Amino acid sequence: MNRRNVLKIAGVTALAMTVNANASVDTSAKNRIEMSPKDPKKMEKGELKHTPLITIKDKDAKGYTLVEINIGQGGIIHPSTPEHWIDFIELYADDKLVGKSILEAEISRGYACFSVKLDAVKTLKAKAGCNLHGIWTSTVSV
Ligand SMILES: [Fe+2]
């Protein structure tokens, strides 16, 4: 490694340390492994807690249907603490990303809703990211 590369690395490191010093920037590592229940028909408590529940609600006068996503099923709601929370929820219509919410630890819990046009849509898929337990997905037919 030559002197120029060493200086570049030192500069990047100094920049990273500056970013880490800024309390408003979340630098914590998050688990981004794609997860799935062992048996989707008989989910365990930890699986129920992370699996998005997609609820299709009413269509409005402009043709947008309200789609709610709760993280947790069977009466189990995923916690939201400074150490453990759902940090994002995405909604896909026929594999196209149509909505994304970024959630803040403790102050927000794993819930999002989007108004989307579903006229030609066949499936909805929700993805939720738990900072500790990875990314969980649910799919429903429309
Ligand atoms: Fe979790």
PDB file of C-alpha atoms and ligand atoms in Angstrom:
ATOM      1  CA  MET A   1       0.000   0.000   0.000  1.00  0.00           C
ATOM      2  CA  ASN A   2       1.468   3.330  -1.003  1.00  0.00           C
ATOM      3  CA  ARG A   3       1.393   6.582   0.972  1.00  0.00           C
ATOM      4  CA  ARG A   4      -1.481   8.017  -1.117  1.00  0.00           C
ATOM      5  CA  ASN A   5      -3.752   5.022  -0.318  1.00  0.00           C
ATOM      6  CA  VAL A   6      -2.860   5.220   3.364  1.00  0.00           C
ATOM      7  CA  LEU A   7      -3.869   8.910   3.376  1.00  0.00           C
ATOM      8  CA  LYS A   8      -7.144   8.081   1.592  1.00  0.00           C
ATOM      9  CA  ILE A   9      -8.012   5.446   4.211  1.00  0.00           C
ATOM     10  CA  ALA A  10      -7.109   7.850   7.018  1.00  0.00           C
ATOM     11  CA  GLY A  11      -9.398  10.468   5.475  1.00  0.00           C
ATOM     12  CA  VAL A  12     -12.302   8.032   5.178  1.00  0.00           C
ATOM     13  CA  THR A  13     -11.767   6.881   8.761  1.00  0.00           C
ATOM     14  CA  ALA A  14     -11.761  10.488   9.996  1.00  0.00           C
ATOM     15  CA  LEU A  15     -14.985  11.146   8.068  1.00  0.00           C
ATOM     16  CA  ALA A  16     -16.606   8.050   9.565  1.00  0.00           C
ATOM     17  CA  MET A  17     -15.610   9.154  13.049  1.00  0.00           C
ATOM     18  CA  THR A  18     -17.163  12.563  12.383  1.00  0.00           C
ATOM     19  CA  VAL A  19     -20.420  10.931  11.295  1.00  0.00           C
ATOM     20  CA  ASN A  20     -20.381   8.689  14.384  1.00  0.00           C
ATOM     21  CA  ALA A  21     -20.029  11.759  16.591  1.00  0.00           C
ATOM     22  CA  ASN A  22     -23.278  13.141  15.161  1.00  0.00           C
ATOM     23  CA  ALA A  23     -26.014  11.745  17.423  1.00  0.00           C
ATOM     24  CA  SER A  24     -28.736  12.178  14.767  1.00  0.00           C
ATOM     25  CA  VAL A  25     -27.084   9.668  12.418  1.00  0.00           C
ATOM     26  CA  ASP A  26     -27.944   6.053  13.162  1.00  0.00           C
ATOM     27  CA  THR A  27     -24.755   4.081  12.672  1.00  0.00           C
ATOM     28  CA  SER A  28     -25.864   0.892  14.420  1.00  0.00           C
ATOM     29  CA  ALA A  29     -25.523  -2.284  12.416  1.00  0.00           C
ATOM     30  CA  LYS A  30     -28.792  -3.962  11.480  1.00  0.00           C
ATOM     31  CA  ASN A  31     -29.501  -7.582  10.699  1.00  0.00           C
ATOM     32  CA  ARG A  32     -30.429  -7.698   6.983  1.00  0.00           C
ATOM     33  CA  ILE A  33     -30.762 -11.470   6.585  1.00  0.00           C
ATOM     34  CA  GLU A  34     -33.958 -12.551   4.781  1.00  0.00           C
ATOM     35  CA  MET A  35     -35.944 -14.695   7.231  1.00  0.00           C
ATOM     36  CA  SER A  36     -38.951 -16.975   6.841  1.00  0.00           C
ATOM     37  CA  PRO A  37     -41.001 -19.151   9.205  1.00  0.00           C
ATOM     38  CA  LYS A  38     -40.039 -22.823   9.364  1.00  0.00           C
ATOM     39  CA  ASP A  39     -43.679 -23.829   8.918  1.00  0.00           C
ATOM     40  CA  PRO A  40     -45.890 -20.946   7.695  1.00  0.00           C
ATOM     41  CA  LYS A  41     -49.017 -22.853   8.769  1.00  0.00           C
ATOM     42  CA  LYS A  42     -47.766 -23.285  12.328  1.00  0.00           C
ATOM     43  CA  MET A  43     -45.633 -20.277  13.191  1.00  0.00           C
ATOM     44  CA  GLU A  44     -43.752 -20.050  16.466  1.00  0.00           C
ATOM     45  CA  LYS A  45     -44.119 -17.014  18.747  1.00  0.00           C
ATOM     46  CA  GLY A  46     -40.927 -15.350  17.479  1.00  0.00           C
ATOM     47  CA  GLU A  47     -42.047 -15.865  13.887  1.00  0.00           C
ATOM     48  CA  LEU A  48     -45.535 -14.472  14.576  1.00  0.00           C
ATOM     49  CA  LYS A  49     -43.923 -11.434  16.208  1.00  0.00           C
ATOM     50  CA  HIS A  50     -41.991 -10.542  13.035  1.00  0.00           C
ATOM     51  CA  THR A  51     -44.297 -11.553  10.198  1.00  0.00           C
ATOM     52  CA  PRO A  52     -46.146  -8.621   8.579  1.00  0.00           C
ATOM     53  CA  LEU A  53     -49.939  -8.767   8.733  1.00  0.00           C
ATOM     54  CA  ILE A  54     -51.384  -7.173   5.581  1.00  0.00           C
ATOM     55  CA  THR A  55     -54.963  -5.903   5.810  1.00  0.00           C
ATOM     56  CA  ILE A  56     -56.698  -4.609   2.695  1.00  0.00           C
ATOM     57  CA  LYS A  57     -59.237  -1.952   3.636  1.00  0.00           C
ATOM     58  CA  ASP A  58     -61.676   0.204   1.661  1.00  0.00           C
ATOM     59  CA  LYS A  59     -61.175   1.834  -1.721  1.00  0.00           C
ATOM     60  CA  ASP A  60     -61.695   5.607  -1.790  1.00  0.00           C
ATOM     61  CA  ALA A  61     -63.545   7.679  -4.416  1.00  0.00           C
ATOM     62  CA  LYS A  62     -60.299   8.203  -6.354  1.00  0.00           C
ATOM     63  CA  GLY A  63     -59.648   4.469  -6.601  1.00  0.00           C
ATOM     64  CA  TYR A  64     -56.967   4.161  -3.924  1.00  0.00           C
ATOM     65  CA  THR A  65     -57.262   1.243  -1.541  1.00  0.00           C
ATOM     66  CA  LEU A  66     -55.964   1.543   2.011  1.00  0.00           C
ATOM     67  CA  VAL A  67     -53.479  -1.189   2.843  1.00  0.00           C
ATOM     68  CA  GLU A  68     -52.444  -1.555   6.485  1.00  0.00           C
ATOM     69  CA  ILE A  69     -49.352  -3.407   7.615  1.00  0.00           C
ATOM     70  CA  ASN A  70     -48.924  -4.406  11.240  1.00  0.00           C
ATOM     71  CA  ILE A  71     -45.804  -6.194  12.367  1.00  0.00           C
ATOM     72  CA  GLY A  72     -46.962  -9.060  14.465  1.00  0.00           C
ATOM     73  CA  GLN A  73     -49.721 -11.617  14.138  1.00  0.00           C
ATOM     74  CA  GLY A  74     -51.950 -13.600  16.478  1.00  0.00           C
ATOM     75  CA  GLY A  75     -52.165 -10.738  18.955  1.00  0.00           C
ATOM     76  CA  ILE A  76     -48.370 -10.469  19.248  1.00  0.00           C
ATOM     77  CA  ILE A  77     -46.986  -7.033  18.453  1.00  0.00           C
ATOM     78  CA  HIS A  78     -43.289  -6.549  17.811  1.00  0.00           C
ATOM     79  CA  PRO A  79     -41.640  -4.402  20.523  1.00  0.00           C
ATOM     80  CA  SER A  80     -40.146  -0.994  19.882  1.00  0.00           C
ATOM     81  CA  THR A  81     -37.329  -0.256  22.306  1.00  0.00           C
ATOM     82  CA  PRO A  82     -34.023   1.579  21.785  1.00  0.00           C
ATOM     83  CA  GLU A  83     -32.299  -1.801  21.357  1.00  0.00           C
ATOM     84  CA  HIS A  84     -34.925  -3.723  19.365  1.00  0.00           C
ATOM     85  CA  TRP A  85     -37.383  -2.330  16.841  1.00  0.00           C
ATOM     86  CA  ILE A  86     -38.834  -2.554  13.334  1.00  0.00           C
ATOM     87  CA  ASP A  87     -36.775  -0.037  11.382  1.00  0.00           C
ATOM     88  CA  PHE A  88     -38.564  -0.178   8.016  1.00  0.00           C
ATOM     89  CA  ILE A  89     -41.681  -1.480   6.290  1.00  0.00           C
ATOM     90  CA  GLU A  90     -42.004  -1.795   2.518  1.00  0.00           C
ATOM     91  CA  LEU A  91     -45.046  -2.582   0.394  1.00  0.00           C
ATOM     92  CA  TYR A  92     -44.750  -4.168  -3.045  1.00  0.00           C
ATOM     93  CA  ALA A  93     -47.558  -4.500  -5.598  1.00  0.00           C
ATOM     94  CA  ASP A  94     -46.726  -7.348  -7.987  1.00  0.00           C
ATOM     95  CA  ASP A  95     -43.070  -7.041  -6.933  1.00  0.00           C
ATOM     96  CA  LYS A  96     -42.918  -3.292  -7.562  1.00  0.00           C
ATOM     97  CA  LEU A  97     -42.036  -1.164  -4.536  1.00  0.00           C
ATOM     98  CA  VAL A  98     -44.977   1.195  -3.979  1.00  0.00           C
ATOM     99  CA  GLY A  99     -44.356   2.421  -0.440  1.00  0.00           C
ATOM    100  CA  LYS A 100     -41.699   2.500   2.255  1.00  0.00           C
ATOM    101  CA  SER A 101     -41.700   3.769   5.831  1.00  0.00           C
ATOM    102  CA  ILE A 102     -38.587   4.293   7.910  1.00  0.00           C
ATOM    103  CA  LEU A 103     -39.366   3.856  11.603  1.00  0.00           C
ATOM    104  CA  GLU A 104     -37.583   5.276  14.591  1.00  0.00           C
ATOM    105  CA  ALA A 105     -36.791   3.122  17.618  1.00  0.00           C
ATOM    106  CA  GLU A 106     -39.025   3.444  20.673  1.00  0.00           C
ATOM    107  CA  ILE A 107     -41.164   6.335  19.368  1.00  0.00           C
ATOM    108  CA  SER A 108     -42.649   4.378  16.436  1.00  0.00           C
ATOM    109  CA  ARG A 109     -43.826   0.789  16.338  1.00  0.00           C
ATOM    110  CA  GLY A 110     -44.084  -1.621  13.419  1.00  0.00           C
ATOM    111  CA  TYR A 111     -47.068  -0.204  11.579  1.00  0.00           C
ATOM    112  CA  ALA A 112     -47.558   1.502   8.224  1.00  0.00           C
ATOM    113  CA  CYS A 113     -50.396   2.148   5.823  1.00  0.00           C
ATOM    114  CA  PHE A 114     -50.421   3.127   2.178  1.00  0.00           C
ATOM    115  CA  SER A 115     -53.153   4.105  -0.258  1.00  0.00           C
ATOM    116  CA  VAL A 116     -52.510   2.319  -3.542  1.00  0.00           C
ATOM    117  CA  LYS A 117     -54.333   1.587  -6.766  1.00  0.00           C
ATOM    118  CA  LEU A 118     -54.919  -2.156  -6.879  1.00  0.00           C
ATOM    119  CA  ASP A 119     -57.040  -2.475 -10.022  1.00  0.00           C
ATOM    120  CA  ALA A 120     -54.524  -4.586 -11.983  1.00  0.00           C
ATOM    121  CA  VAL A 121     -52.539  -5.869  -8.990  1.00  0.00           C
ATOM    122  CA  LYS A 122     -52.528  -9.604  -8.264  1.00  0.00           C
ATOM    123  CA  THR A 123     -50.351  -9.792  -5.138  1.00  0.00           C
ATOM    124  CA  LEU A 124     -49.229  -7.535  -2.319  1.00  0.00           C
ATOM    125  CA  LYS A 125     -46.016  -8.214  -0.458  1.00  0.00           C
ATOM    126  CA  ALA A 126     -44.847  -6.534   2.738  1.00  0.00           C
ATOM    127  CA  LYS A 127     -41.293  -6.605   4.042  1.00  0.00           C
ATOM    128  CA  ALA A 128     -40.340  -5.569   7.547  1.00  0.00           C
ATOM    129  CA  GLY A 129     -36.851  -5.141   8.931  1.00  0.00           C
ATOM    130  CA  CYS A 130     -36.119  -5.921  12.572  1.00  0.00           C
ATOM    131  CA  ASN A 131     -32.763  -4.503  13.576  1.00  0.00           C
ATOM    132  CA  LEU A 132     -31.925  -7.715  15.464  1.00  0.00           C
ATOM    133  CA  HIS A 133     -33.867 -10.486  13.720  1.00  0.00           C
ATOM    134  CA  GLY A 134     -33.672  -9.696  10.025  1.00  0.00           C
ATOM    135  CA  ILE A 135     -36.131  -9.047   7.219  1.00  0.00           C
ATOM    136  CA  TRP A 136     -39.530 -10.788   7.270  1.00  0.00           C
ATOM    137  CA  THR A 137     -41.960 -11.024   4.362  1.00  0.00           C
ATOM    138  CA  SER A 138     -45.673 -11.709   3.864  1.00  0.00           C
ATOM    139  CA  THR A 139     -47.570 -12.034   0.610  1.00  0.00           C
ATOM    140  CA  VAL A 140     -51.326 -11.912  -0.001  1.00  0.00           C
ATOM    141  CA  SER A 141     -53.451 -12.296  -3.107  1.00  0.00           C
ATOM    142  CA  VAL A 142     -55.618  -9.319  -3.999  1.00  0.00           C
TER     143      VAL A 142
HETATM  144 FE    FE B   1     -37.229  -8.508  16.440  1.00  0.00          FE
END
